[in-house]
């Protein structure tokens, strides 16, 4: 035991220095944690920007494909018109030659150009040749019309080619922009990782702990932060979907107002009352019990309407609950399609992320979706923005396996930058971003669209 006299003395200065160091460390830790959060935010922003640039490129590529197809169709039409023109010219030339060179009756070769009336009137060759001149003029008009069609089709083809070239130029520029965003995002990711490691090391030193423990601590903080953000985003998305559905129902409820005309249904309800009266008229035809029957008749007339309205409304509400369970068994084919798409998507697990990729050599988000549903017989465009409009919109809180989930930078279709396939239980499969292969992961609700798309 060390004598108290030999122990280091602690004065007020030592205490003040310790408190100051602790305060500086706490401030430094708070600053470092803020920097980590900002780095994460910057990284996500750069990834979204890069993904949006890729979507711009994919849309331009789709337009280029459409323009190319249109140009090919226009060129085919021009070729067909030119061929028809040449046929008309050849036919006209052959007819003229046959008319003047045939040693027989010239009217025989000219029969197709003469009506039955002209054959009866044409008594000599000079009259027949006059008729030929008239028909020759008509043939020339047809020839000129075909020639005009050919020239028009050719100009359309050339316009489509020019449009295609413009689209190709735009696609190249957009692709260059996308590549630049990829490079920037990749650099940001690398810088963020190295900076994070440095900051965590500093935090470990200041807190007198290990880098491993500090990393675990920071990861837990990040997970908790993301969980809070995701919970809030999920609630917001579901609320947005509910509001949209309420607006649809409100619009639908206003439109049925014109269905008031079915009031003629009330007149049929009066016809039954007419029926008892007819029965009453038949009863007086009977012998003496007319008064008693007239009293009994109204009673039965009163009793009859009572069960009638009860039976009518009761079956009506029952069919309404019936449709609720019906939707589940009904989409058997849809379930098969969704399951086939999911099964196919699993075959891409581990495949690298590649801009515009659509093979096992590499896929992007919409490429994965396109190939997965293609295997199920559903053919989609290679663009998440376009895919959002190619199916049926369903509120996100009603999502089921196989539905497509979309993310947007501004909540609109034009701002969509990512798509994934929902697997159920808050899980999804996606081709996330560069450097991350196809994977199964938890749902992310930050930036998610309020509707999923179903096929």
CSV table of C-alpha atoms in Angstrom, one decimal:
chain,number,residue,atom,x,y,z
A,1,UNK,CA,0.0,0.0,0.0
A,2,UNK,CA,1.4,3.4,-1.0
A,3,UNK,CA,1.5,5.9,1.8
A,4,UNK,CA,-0.8,8.8,1.3
A,5,UNK,CA,2.0,11.1,1.7
A,6,UNK,CA,3.7,9.7,-1.4
A,7,UNK,CA,0.5,9.8,-3.6
A,8,UNK,CA,0.4,12.4,-6.4
A,9,UNK,CA,-1.4,15.5,-5.2
A,10,UNK,CA,-4.4,16.7,-7.1
A,11,UNK,CA,-5.1,20.4,-7.0
A,12,UNK,CA,-7.8,22.6,-8.5
A,13,UNK,CA,-5.7,23.2,-11.6
A,14,UNK,CA,-5.7,19.5,-12.4
A,15,UNK,CA,-9.4,19.3,-11.9
A,16,UNK,CA,-10.0,22.2,-14.2
A,17,UNK,CA,-7.8,20.8,-16.9
A,18,UNK,CA,-9.6,17.4,-16.7
A,19,UNK,CA,-13.0,19.1,-17.1
A,20,UNK,CA,-11.7,21.2,-20.0
A,21,UNK,CA,-10.4,18.2,-21.8
A,22,UNK,CA,-13.6,16.3,-21.2
A,23,UNK,CA,-15.6,19.3,-22.6
A,24,UNK,CA,-13.4,19.5,-25.6
A,25,UNK,CA,-13.7,15.8,-26.2
A,26,UNK,CA,-17.5,15.9,-25.9
A,27,UNK,CA,-17.6,18.8,-28.4
A,28,UNK,CA,-15.3,17.1,-30.7
A,29,UNK,CA,-17.3,13.9,-30.6
A,30,UNK,CA,-20.5,15.8,-31.4
A,31,UNK,CA,-18.8,17.5,-34.3
A,32,UNK,CA,-17.5,14.2,-35.7
A,33,UNK,CA,-20.9,12.6,-35.4
A,34,UNK,CA,-22.5,15.5,-37.3
A,35,UNK,CA,-19.8,15.1,-40.0
A,36,UNK,CA,-20.5,11.4,-40.3
A,37,UNK,CA,-24.2,12.1,-40.7
A,38,UNK,CA,-23.5,14.8,-43.3
A,39,UNK,CA,-21.2,12.4,-45.2
A,40,UNK,CA,-24.0,9.8,-45.3
A,41,UNK,CA,-26.4,12.4,-46.6
A,42,UNK,CA,-24.0,13.6,-49.3
A,43,UNK,CA,-23.4,10.1,-50.4
A,44,UNK,CA,-27.1,9.3,-50.7
A,45,UNK,CA,-27.6,12.6,-52.7
A,46,UNK,CA,-24.9,11.7,-55.1
A,47,UNK,CA,-26.3,8.2,-55.6
A,48,UNK,CA,-29.8,9.6,-56.3
A,49,UNK,CA,-28.4,12.1,-58.8
A,50,UNK,CA,-26.4,9.4,-60.6
A,51,UNK,CA,-29.5,7.1,-60.7
A,52,UNK,CA,-31.6,10.0,-62.1
A,53,UNK,CA,-29.0,10.6,-64.8
A,54,UNK,CA,-29.1,6.9,-65.6
A,55,UNK,CA,-32.9,7.1,-65.9
A,56,UNK,CA,-32.6,10.1,-68.3
A,57,UNK,CA,-30.3,8.0,-70.4
A,58,UNK,CA,-32.6,5.0,-70.4
A,59,UNK,CA,-35.5,7.2,-71.4
A,60,UNK,CA,-33.5,8.7,-74.3
A,61,UNK,CA,-32.5,5.2,-75.3
A,62,UNK,CA,-36.1,4.2,-75.4
A,63,UNK,CA,-36.9,7.2,-77.6
A,64,UNK,CA,-34.0,6.3,-79.8
A,65,UNK,CA,-35.4,2.8,-80.3
A,66,UNK,CA,-38.8,4.2,-81.1
A,67,UNK,CA,-37.4,6.7,-83.6
A,68,UNK,CA,-35.3,3.9,-85.3
A,69,UNK,CA,-38.3,1.7,-85.6
A,70,UNK,CA,-40.4,4.6,-87.1
A,71,UNK,CA,-37.6,5.4,-89.5
A,72,UNK,CA,-37.5,1.8,-90.7
A,73,UNK,CA,-41.3,1.6,-91.1
A,74,UNK,CA,-41.3,4.9,-93.1
A,75,UNK,CA,-38.4,3.6,-95.3
A,76,UNK,CA,-40.4,0.4,-96.0
A,77,UNK,CA,-43.5,2.4,-96.9
A,78,UNK,CA,-41.4,4.5,-99.2
A,79,UNK,CA,-39.9,1.5,-100.9
A,80,UNK,CA,-43.4,-0.1,-101.3
A,81,UNK,CA,-44.7,3.1,-102.8
A,82,UNK,CA,-41.8,3.3,-105.2
A,83,UNK,CA,-42.3,-0.3,-106.3
A,84,UNK,CA,-46.1,0.5,-106.9
A,85,UNK,CA,-45.1,3.5,-109.0
A,86,UNK,CA,-42.7,1.4,-111.1
A,87,UNK,CA,-45.4,-1.2,-111.6
A,88,UNK,CA,-47.9,1.4,-112.8
A,89,UNK,CA,-45.3,2.8,-115.2
A,90,UNK,CA,-44.5,-0.7,-116.6
A,91,UNK,CA,-48.2,-1.5,-117.0
A,92,UNK,CA,-48.9,1.7,-118.8
A,93,UNK,CA,-45.9,1.2,-121.2
A,94,UNK,CA,-46.8,-2.4,-121.9
A,95,UNK,CA,-50.4,-1.4,-122.7
A,96,UNK,CA,-49.4,1.3,-125.2
A,97,UNK,CA,-46.9,-0.9,-126.9
A,98,UNK,CA,-49.5,-3.7,-127.2
A,99,UNK,CA,-52.1,-1.3,-128.6
A,100,UNK,CA,-49.9,0.0,-131.4
A,101,UNK,CA,-47.9,-3.1,-132.3
A,102,UNK,CA,-50.5,-5.9,-132.1
A,103,UNK,CA,-51.5,-6.9,-135.6
A,104,UNK,CA,-55.0,-8.0,-134.6
A,105,UNK,CA,-57.9,-5.9,-133.5
A,106,UNK,CA,-56.6,-3.1,-131.3
A,107,UNK,CA,-59.8,-3.2,-129.3
A,108,UNK,CA,-58.8,-6.6,-127.8
A,109,UNK,CA,-55.8,-5.2,-125.9
A,110,UNK,CA,-57.8,-2.1,-124.9
A,111,UNK,CA,-60.8,-3.9,-123.4
A,112,UNK,CA,-59.6,-3.3,-119.8
A,113,UNK,CA,-59.6,0.5,-120.5
A,114,UNK,CA,-63.1,0.6,-122.1
A,115,UNK,CA,-66.5,0.3,-120.5
A,116,UNK,CA,-69.3,-1.8,-121.8
A,117,UNK,CA,-71.0,1.3,-123.2
A,118,UNK,CA,-67.8,2.4,-125.0
A,119,UNK,CA,-67.5,-1.1,-126.6
A,120,UNK,CA,-71.0,-0.8,-128.0
A,121,UNK,CA,-70.3,2.7,-129.3
A,122,UNK,CA,-66.8,2.2,-130.6
A,123,UNK,CA,-67.3,1.2,-134.2
A,124,UNK,CA,-63.9,2.1,-135.6
A,125,UNK,CA,-60.3,2.2,-134.5
A,126,UNK,CA,-60.1,6.0,-134.3
A,127,UNK,CA,-62.9,6.1,-131.7
A,128,UNK,CA,-61.3,3.3,-129.6
A,129,UNK,CA,-58.0,5.1,-129.6
A,130,UNK,CA,-59.7,8.3,-128.4
A,131,UNK,CA,-61.0,6.2,-125.4
A,132,UNK,CA,-57.5,4.9,-124.9
A,133,UNK,CA,-56.1,8.4,-124.6
A,134,UNK,CA,-58.6,9.2,-121.9
A,135,UNK,CA,-57.8,6.1,-119.9
A,136,UNK,CA,-54.1,6.7,-120.5
A,137,UNK,CA,-54.5,10.1,-118.8
A,138,UNK,CA,-56.1,8.4,-115.8
A,139,UNK,CA,-53.3,5.9,-115.6
A,140,UNK,CA,-50.8,8.8,-115.7
A,141,UNK,CA,-52.7,10.5,-112.8
A,142,UNK,CA,-52.4,7.3,-110.8
A,143,UNK,CA,-48.8,7.1,-111.6
A,144,UNK,CA,-48.2,10.6,-110.4
A,145,UNK,CA,-50.2,10.0,-107.2
A,146,UNK,CA,-48.1,6.9,-106.5
A,147,UNK,CA,-45.0,9.0,-107.2
A,148,UNK,CA,-46.1,11.6,-104.8
A,149,UNK,CA,-46.8,9.0,-102.1
A,150,UNK,CA,-43.3,7.6,-102.6
A,151,UNK,CA,-41.7,11.0,-102.3
A,152,UNK,CA,-43.8,11.8,-99.2
A,153,UNK,CA,-42.9,8.5,-97.6
A,154,UNK,CA,-39.3,9.1,-98.4
A,155,UNK,CA,-39.4,12.6,-96.7
A,156,UNK,CA,-41.0,11.0,-93.6
A,157,UNK,CA,-38.3,8.4,-93.5
A,158,UNK,CA,-35.6,11.1,-93.7
A,159,UNK,CA,-37.3,13.1,-91.0
A,160,UNK,CA,-37.4,10.0,-88.8
A,161,UNK,CA,-33.7,9.4,-89.4
A,162,UNK,CA,-32.9,13.0,-88.4
A,163,UNK,CA,-35.0,12.5,-85.3
A,164,UNK,CA,-33.1,9.3,-84.6
A,165,UNK,CA,-29.8,11.1,-84.9
A,166,UNK,CA,-30.9,13.8,-82.6
A,167,UNK,CA,-32.1,11.2,-80.1
A,168,UNK,CA,-28.8,9.4,-80.4
A,169,UNK,CA,-26.9,12.6,-79.7
A,170,UNK,CA,-29.1,13.3,-76.6
A,171,UNK,CA,-28.6,9.8,-75.4
A,172,UNK,CA,-24.8,10.1,-75.7
A,173,UNK,CA,-24.8,13.4,-73.8
A,174,UNK,CA,-27.1,11.9,-71.1
A,175,UNK,CA,-24.9,8.8,-70.9
A,176,UNK,CA,-21.8,11.0,-70.4
A,177,UNK,CA,-23.6,12.9,-67.7
A,178,UNK,CA,-24.6,9.6,-66.0
A,179,UNK,CA,-21.0,8.3,-66.2
A,180,UNK,CA,-19.8,11.5,-64.7
A,181,UNK,CA,-22.3,11.2,-61.8
A,182,UNK,CA,-21.2,7.6,-61.3
A,183,UNK,CA,-17.6,8.6,-61.0
A,184,UNK,CA,-18.5,11.4,-58.6
A,185,UNK,CA,-20.6,9.1,-56.5
A,186,UNK,CA,-17.9,6.4,-56.5
A,187,UNK,CA,-15.3,9.0,-55.3
A,188,UNK,CA,-17.7,10.3,-52.7
A,189,UNK,CA,-18.3,6.7,-51.4
A,190,UNK,CA,-14.6,6.0,-51.2
A,191,UNK,CA,-13.9,9.3,-49.5
A,192,UNK,CA,-16.8,8.8,-47.1
A,193,UNK,CA,-15.6,5.4,-46.1
A,194,UNK,CA,-12.0,6.5,-45.4
A,195,UNK,CA,-13.1,9.6,-43.6
A,196,UNK,CA,-15.5,7.6,-41.5
A,197,UNK,CA,-12.8,5.2,-40.5
A,198,UNK,CA,-10.6,8.2,-39.5
A,199,UNK,CA,-13.3,9.8,-37.5
A,200,UNK,CA,-14.2,6.6,-35.7
A,201,UNK,CA,-10.5,6.1,-34.8
A,202,UNK,CA,-10.4,9.6,-33.3
A,203,UNK,CA,-13.6,8.9,-31.4
A,204,UNK,CA,-12.1,5.7,-30.0
A,205,UNK,CA,-9.0,7.5,-28.9
A,206,UNK,CA,-10.9,10.3,-27.2
A,207,UNK,CA,-13.3,7.8,-25.5
A,208,UNK,CA,-10.5,5.5,-24.5
A,209,UNK,CA,-12.0,2.6,-26.3
A,210,UNK,CA,-11.2,0.4,-29.3
A,211,UNK,CA,-11.9,1.1,-33.0
A,212,UNK,CA,-14.0,-2.1,-33.2
A,213,UNK,CA,-16.2,-1.1,-30.2
A,214,UNK,CA,-16.6,2.4,-31.5
A,215,UNK,CA,-17.5,1.1,-35.0
A,216,UNK,CA,-20.2,-1.1,-33.5
A,217,UNK,CA,-21.4,1.9,-31.5
A,218,UNK,CA,-21.6,4.2,-34.6
A,219,UNK,CA,-23.2,1.5,-36.6
A,220,UNK,CA,-25.9,1.1,-33.9
A,221,UNK,CA,-26.5,4.8,-33.9
A,222,UNK,CA,-26.8,4.9,-37.7
A,223,UNK,CA,-29.2,1.9,-37.6
A,224,UNK,CA,-31.4,3.6,-35.0
A,225,UNK,CA,-31.4,6.9,-37.0
A,226,UNK,CA,-32.3,5.1,-40.2
A,227,UNK,CA,-35.1,3.1,-38.4
A,228,UNK,CA,-36.6,6.3,-37.1
A,229,UNK,CA,-36.5,7.9,-40.6
A,230,UNK,CA,-37.9,4.8,-42.2
A,231,UNK,CA,-40.8,4.6,-39.8
A,232,UNK,CA,-41.7,8.2,-40.4
A,233,UNK,CA,-41.3,7.8,-44.2
A,234,UNK,CA,-43.4,4.6,-44.2
A,235,UNK,CA,-46.2,6.4,-42.3
A,236,UNK,CA,-46.0,9.3,-44.6
A,237,UNK,CA,-46.2,7.1,-47.7
A,238,UNK,CA,-49.2,5.2,-46.4
A,239,UNK,CA,-50.9,8.4,-45.4
A,240,UNK,CA,-50.3,9.8,-48.9
A,241,UNK,CA,-51.8,6.6,-50.4
A,242,UNK,CA,-54.8,6.8,-48.2
A,243,UNK,CA,-55.5,10.4,-49.1
A,244,UNK,CA,-55.2,9.6,-52.8
A,245,UNK,CA,-57.6,6.7,-52.4
A,246,UNK,CA,-60.1,9.0,-50.5
A,247,UNK,CA,-59.9,11.5,-53.3
A,248,UNK,CA,-60.7,8.8,-55.8
A,249,UNK,CA,-63.6,7.5,-53.8
A,250,UNK,CA,-64.9,11.1,-53.4
A,251,UNK,CA,-64.8,11.6,-57.2
A,252,UNK,CA,-66.4,8.2,-57.7
A,253,UNK,CA,-69.2,9.1,-55.3
A,254,UNK,CA,-70.0,12.3,-57.1
A,255,UNK,CA,-70.2,10.7,-60.5
A,256,UNK,CA,-72.8,8.1,-59.4
A,257,UNK,CA,-75.2,11.0,-58.7
A,258,UNK,CA,-76.6,10.6,-62.2
A,259,UNK,CA,-77.6,7.0,-61.2
A,260,UNK,CA,-80.7,8.6,-59.5
A,261,UNK,CA,-82.7,7.8,-62.7
A,262,UNK,CA,-83.0,4.2,-61.4
A,263,UNK,CA,-86.0,5.6,-59.4
A,264,UNK,CA,-88.1,3.8,-61.9
A,265,UNK,CA,-87.4,0.9,-59.6
A,266,UNK,CA,-89.9,2.6,-57.3
A,267,UNK,CA,-92.6,2.1,-59.8
A,268,UNK,CA,-92.1,-1.6,-59.9
A,269,UNK,CA,-92.5,-1.6,-56.1
A,270,UNK,CA,-95.9,-0.1,-56.8
A,271,UNK,CA,-96.8,-2.8,-59.2
A,272,UNK,CA,-96.9,-5.4,-56.4
A,273,UNK,CA,-99.5,-3.1,-54.7
A,274,UNK,CA,-101.4,-3.3,-57.9
A,275,UNK,CA,-101.3,-7.0,-57.8
A,276,UNK,CA,-103.1,-7.3,-54.4
A,277,UNK,CA,-105.7,-4.9,-55.7
A,278,UNK,CA,-106.3,-7.3,-58.6
A,279,UNK,CA,-106.7,-10.1,-56.1
A,280,UNK,CA,-109.2,-7.9,-54.2
A,281,UNK,CA,-111.2,-7.5,-57.4
A,282,UNK,CA,-111.3,-11.2,-57.8
A,283,UNK,CA,-112.6,-11.8,-54.3
A,284,UNK,CA,-115.6,-9.6,-54.7
A,285,UNK,CA,-116.5,-11.8,-57.6
A,286,UNK,CA,-117.0,-14.5,-55.0
A,287,UNK,CA,-120.2,-14.8,-53.1
A,288,UNK,CA,-121.1,-13.2,-49.8
A,289,UNK,CA,-117.8,-13.0,-48.0
A,290,UNK,CA,-116.8,-9.9,-50.0
A,291,UNK,CA,-116.5,-7.6,-47.0
A,292,UNK,CA,-114.4,-10.0,-45.0
A,293,UNK,CA,-112.2,-10.7,-48.0
A,294,UNK,CA,-111.7,-7.0,-48.6
A,295,UNK,CA,-110.4,-6.6,-45.1
A,296,UNK,CA,-108.2,-9.7,-45.4
A,297,UNK,CA,-106.9,-8.4,-48.7
A,298,UNK,CA,-105.4,-5.2,-47.3
A,299,UNK,CA,-103.9,-7.1,-44.5
A,300,UNK,CA,-102.1,-9.4,-46.9
A,301,UNK,CA,-101.2,-6.4,-49.0
A,302,UNK,CA,-99.6,-4.8,-45.9
A,303,UNK,CA,-97.8,-8.1,-44.9
A,304,UNK,CA,-96.5,-8.7,-48.4
A,305,UNK,CA,-94.6,-5.5,-48.7
A,306,UNK,CA,-93.0,-6.0,-45.3
A,307,UNK,CA,-91.1,-9.2,-46.2
A,308,UNK,CA,-90.4,-8.0,-49.7
A,309,UNK,CA,-88.3,-5.0,-48.5
A,310,UNK,CA,-86.6,-7.1,-45.9
A,311,UNK,CA,-85.6,-9.8,-48.3
A,312,UNK,CA,-84.5,-7.3,-51.0
A,313,UNK,CA,-82.0,-5.3,-48.9
A,314,UNK,CA,-80.6,-8.3,-47.1
A,315,UNK,CA,-79.2,-10.1,-50.1
A,316,UNK,CA,-77.9,-6.8,-51.5
A,317,UNK,CA,-75.4,-6.2,-48.6
A,318,UNK,CA,-74.3,-9.8,-48.6
A,319,UNK,CA,-72.8,-9.7,-52.1
A,320,UNK,CA,-70.6,-6.7,-50.9
A,321,UNK,CA,-68.6,-8.7,-48.4
A,322,UNK,CA,-68.4,-11.5,-51.0
A,323,UNK,CA,-66.1,-9.5,-53.3
A,324,UNK,CA,-63.6,-9.0,-50.5
A,325,UNK,CA,-62.5,-12.6,-50.2
A,326,UNK,CA,-63.0,-13.0,-54.0
A,327,UNK,CA,-60.0,-10.8,-55.0
A,328,UNK,CA,-57.7,-13.3,-53.2
A,329,UNK,CA,-58.5,-16.4,-55.2
A,330,UNK,CA,-59.3,-14.5,-58.4
A,331,UNK,CA,-55.7,-13.4,-59.2
A,332,UNK,CA,-54.4,-17.0,-59.4
A,333,UNK,CA,-52.9,-16.2,-62.8
A,334,UNK,CA,-51.5,-12.9,-61.4
A,335,UNK,CA,-50.0,-14.8,-58.5
A,336,UNK,CA,-48.3,-17.2,-60.9
A,337,UNK,CA,-46.9,-14.3,-62.8
A,338,UNK,CA,-45.6,-12.6,-59.7
A,339,UNK,CA,-44.1,-15.8,-58.4
A,340,UNK,CA,-42.4,-16.5,-61.7
A,341,UNK,CA,-40.9,-13.0,-61.7
A,342,UNK,CA,-39.7,-13.4,-58.1
A,343,UNK,CA,-38.2,-16.8,-58.8
A,344,UNK,CA,-36.4,-15.4,-61.8
A,345,UNK,CA,-35.1,-12.4,-59.9
A,346,UNK,CA,-33.5,-14.7,-57.4
A,347,UNK,CA,-31.4,-16.2,-60.2
A,348,UNK,CA,-29.7,-12.8,-60.5
A,349,UNK,CA,-28.5,-12.6,-56.8
A,350,UNK,CA,-24.9,-11.6,-56.8
A,351,UNK,CA,-25.0,-10.3,-60.4
A,352,UNK,CA,-23.0,-6.9,-60.5
A,353,UNK,CA,-24.8,-3.6,-61.0
A,354,UNK,CA,-24.2,-2.2,-64.5
A,355,UNK,CA,-25.7,0.9,-66.1
A,356,UNK,CA,-28.3,-0.1,-68.6
A,357,UNK,CA,-27.4,-3.8,-68.0
A,358,UNK,CA,-29.9,-6.5,-68.9
A,359,UNK,CA,-28.1,-9.8,-68.7
A,360,UNK,CA,-26.4,-12.1,-66.2
A,361,UNK,CA,-23.3,-10.1,-66.9
A,362,UNK,CA,-24.8,-7.1,-65.2
A,363,UNK,CA,-28.1,-5.4,-64.5
A,364,UNK,CA,-29.5,-2.1,-63.2
A,365,UNK,CA,-32.7,-1.8,-61.2
A,366,UNK,CA,-35.1,-1.6,-64.1
A,367,UNK,CA,-33.2,-4.2,-66.1
A,368,UNK,CA,-33.6,-6.7,-63.3
A,369,UNK,CA,-37.3,-6.0,-63.1
A,370,UNK,CA,-37.7,-6.2,-66.9
A,371,UNK,CA,-35.9,-9.6,-67.2
A,372,UNK,CA,-37.7,-11.0,-64.2
A,373,UNK,CA,-41.2,-10.2,-65.6
A,374,UNK,CA,-40.2,-11.1,-69.1
A,375,UNK,CA,-39.8,-14.7,-67.9
A,376,UNK,CA,-43.4,-14.5,-66.7
A,377,UNK,CA,-44.6,-13.3,-70.1
A,378,UNK,CA,-44.9,-9.6,-69.1
A,379,UNK,CA,-42.8,-7.3,-71.3
A,380,UNK,CA,-41.8,-4.0,-69.7
A,381,UNK,CA,-39.7,-1.1,-70.9
A,382,UNK,CA,-36.1,-0.8,-69.6
A,383,UNK,CA,-36.9,2.3,-67.5
A,384,UNK,CA,-38.3,2.5,-64.0
A,385,UNK,CA,-40.1,5.7,-64.9
A,386,UNK,CA,-41.9,4.1,-67.8
A,387,UNK,CA,-42.5,0.9,-65.8
A,388,UNK,CA,-44.4,2.9,-63.2
A,389,UNK,CA,-47.0,3.6,-65.9
A,390,UNK,CA,-47.2,0.0,-67.3
A,391,UNK,CA,-49.2,-1.7,-64.6
A,392,UNK,CA,-52.0,-1.2,-62.1
A,393,UNK,CA,-51.4,1.2,-59.2
A,394,UNK,CA,-52.1,-0.2,-55.7
A,395,UNK,CA,-51.7,1.7,-52.4
A,396,UNK,CA,-48.3,0.8,-50.8
A,397,UNK,CA,-49.9,-0.5,-47.6
A,398,UNK,CA,-51.7,-3.1,-49.7
A,399,UNK,CA,-48.5,-4.3,-51.4
A,400,UNK,CA,-48.1,-8.1,-51.9
A,401,UNK,CA,-45.2,-10.2,-53.2
A,402,UNK,CA,-44.3,-9.4,-56.8
A,403,UNK,CA,-45.4,-5.8,-56.8
A,404,UNK,CA,-43.0,-3.2,-58.0
A,405,UNK,CA,-41.9,-0.5,-55.5
A,406,UNK,CA,-40.6,2.9,-56.8
A,407,UNK,CA,-38.6,5.7,-55.4
A,408,UNK,CA,-38.7,9.3,-56.6
A,409,UNK,CA,-36.7,12.5,-55.8
A,410,UNK,CA,-39.8,14.7,-55.8
A,411,UNK,CA,-42.8,12.3,-55.4
A,412,UNK,CA,-43.7,12.3,-59.1
A,413,UNK,CA,-43.3,9.8,-61.9
A,414,UNK,CA,-40.8,12.1,-63.7
A,415,UNK,CA,-38.6,12.1,-60.6
A,416,UNK,CA,-38.5,8.3,-60.3
A,417,UNK,CA,-34.9,7.0,-60.1
A,418,UNK,CA,-35.2,3.4,-58.6
A,419,UNK,CA,-37.4,0.3,-58.7
A,420,UNK,CA,-37.4,-3.0,-56.8
A,421,UNK,CA,-39.5,-6.1,-56.5
A,422,UNK,CA,-41.4,-6.5,-53.2
A,423,UNK,CA,-41.1,-9.9,-51.6
A,424,UNK,CA,-43.4,-9.5,-48.6
A,425,UNK,CA,-42.6,-9.1,-44.9
A,426,UNK,CA,-41.0,-5.7,-45.6
A,427,UNK,CA,-38.3,-7.4,-47.8
A,428,UNK,CA,-37.4,-6.6,-51.4
A,429,UNK,CA,-34.9,-7.7,-54.1
A,430,UNK,CA,-33.1,-5.0,-56.0
A,431,UNK,CA,-30.1,-4.0,-58.1
A,432,UNK,CA,-29.2,-1.1,-55.8
A,433,UNK,CA,-26.3,0.9,-57.2
A,434,UNK,CA,-22.7,0.7,-58.5
A,435,UNK,CA,-20.4,-1.5,-56.4
A,436,UNK,CA,-23.4,-3.3,-54.9
A,437,UNK,CA,-24.6,-6.5,-56.6
A,438,UNK,CA,-28.2,-7.7,-56.7
A,439,UNK,CA,-29.4,-8.4,-53.2
A,440,UNK,CA,-32.4,-9.1,-50.9
A,441,UNK,CA,-32.7,-6.4,-48.3
A,442,UNK,CA,-35.2,-4.6,-46.1
A,443,UNK,CA,-37.7,-2.1,-47.5
A,444,UNK,CA,-36.7,1.6,-47.6
A,445,UNK,CA,-39.5,4.1,-47.3
A,446,UNK,CA,-37.6,7.3,-47.6
A,447,UNK,CA,-38.5,8.7,-51.0
A,448,UNK,CA,-40.8,5.8,-51.8
A,449,UNK,CA,-43.8,6.4,-54.1
A,450,UNK,CA,-47.3,6.0,-52.4
A,451,UNK,CA,-48.3,3.4,-54.9
A,452,UNK,CA,-46.8,0.0,-56.0
A,453,UNK,CA,-47.4,-1.4,-59.5
A,454,UNK,CA,-49.0,-4.8,-60.0
A,455,UNK,CA,-49.3,-7.0,-63.1
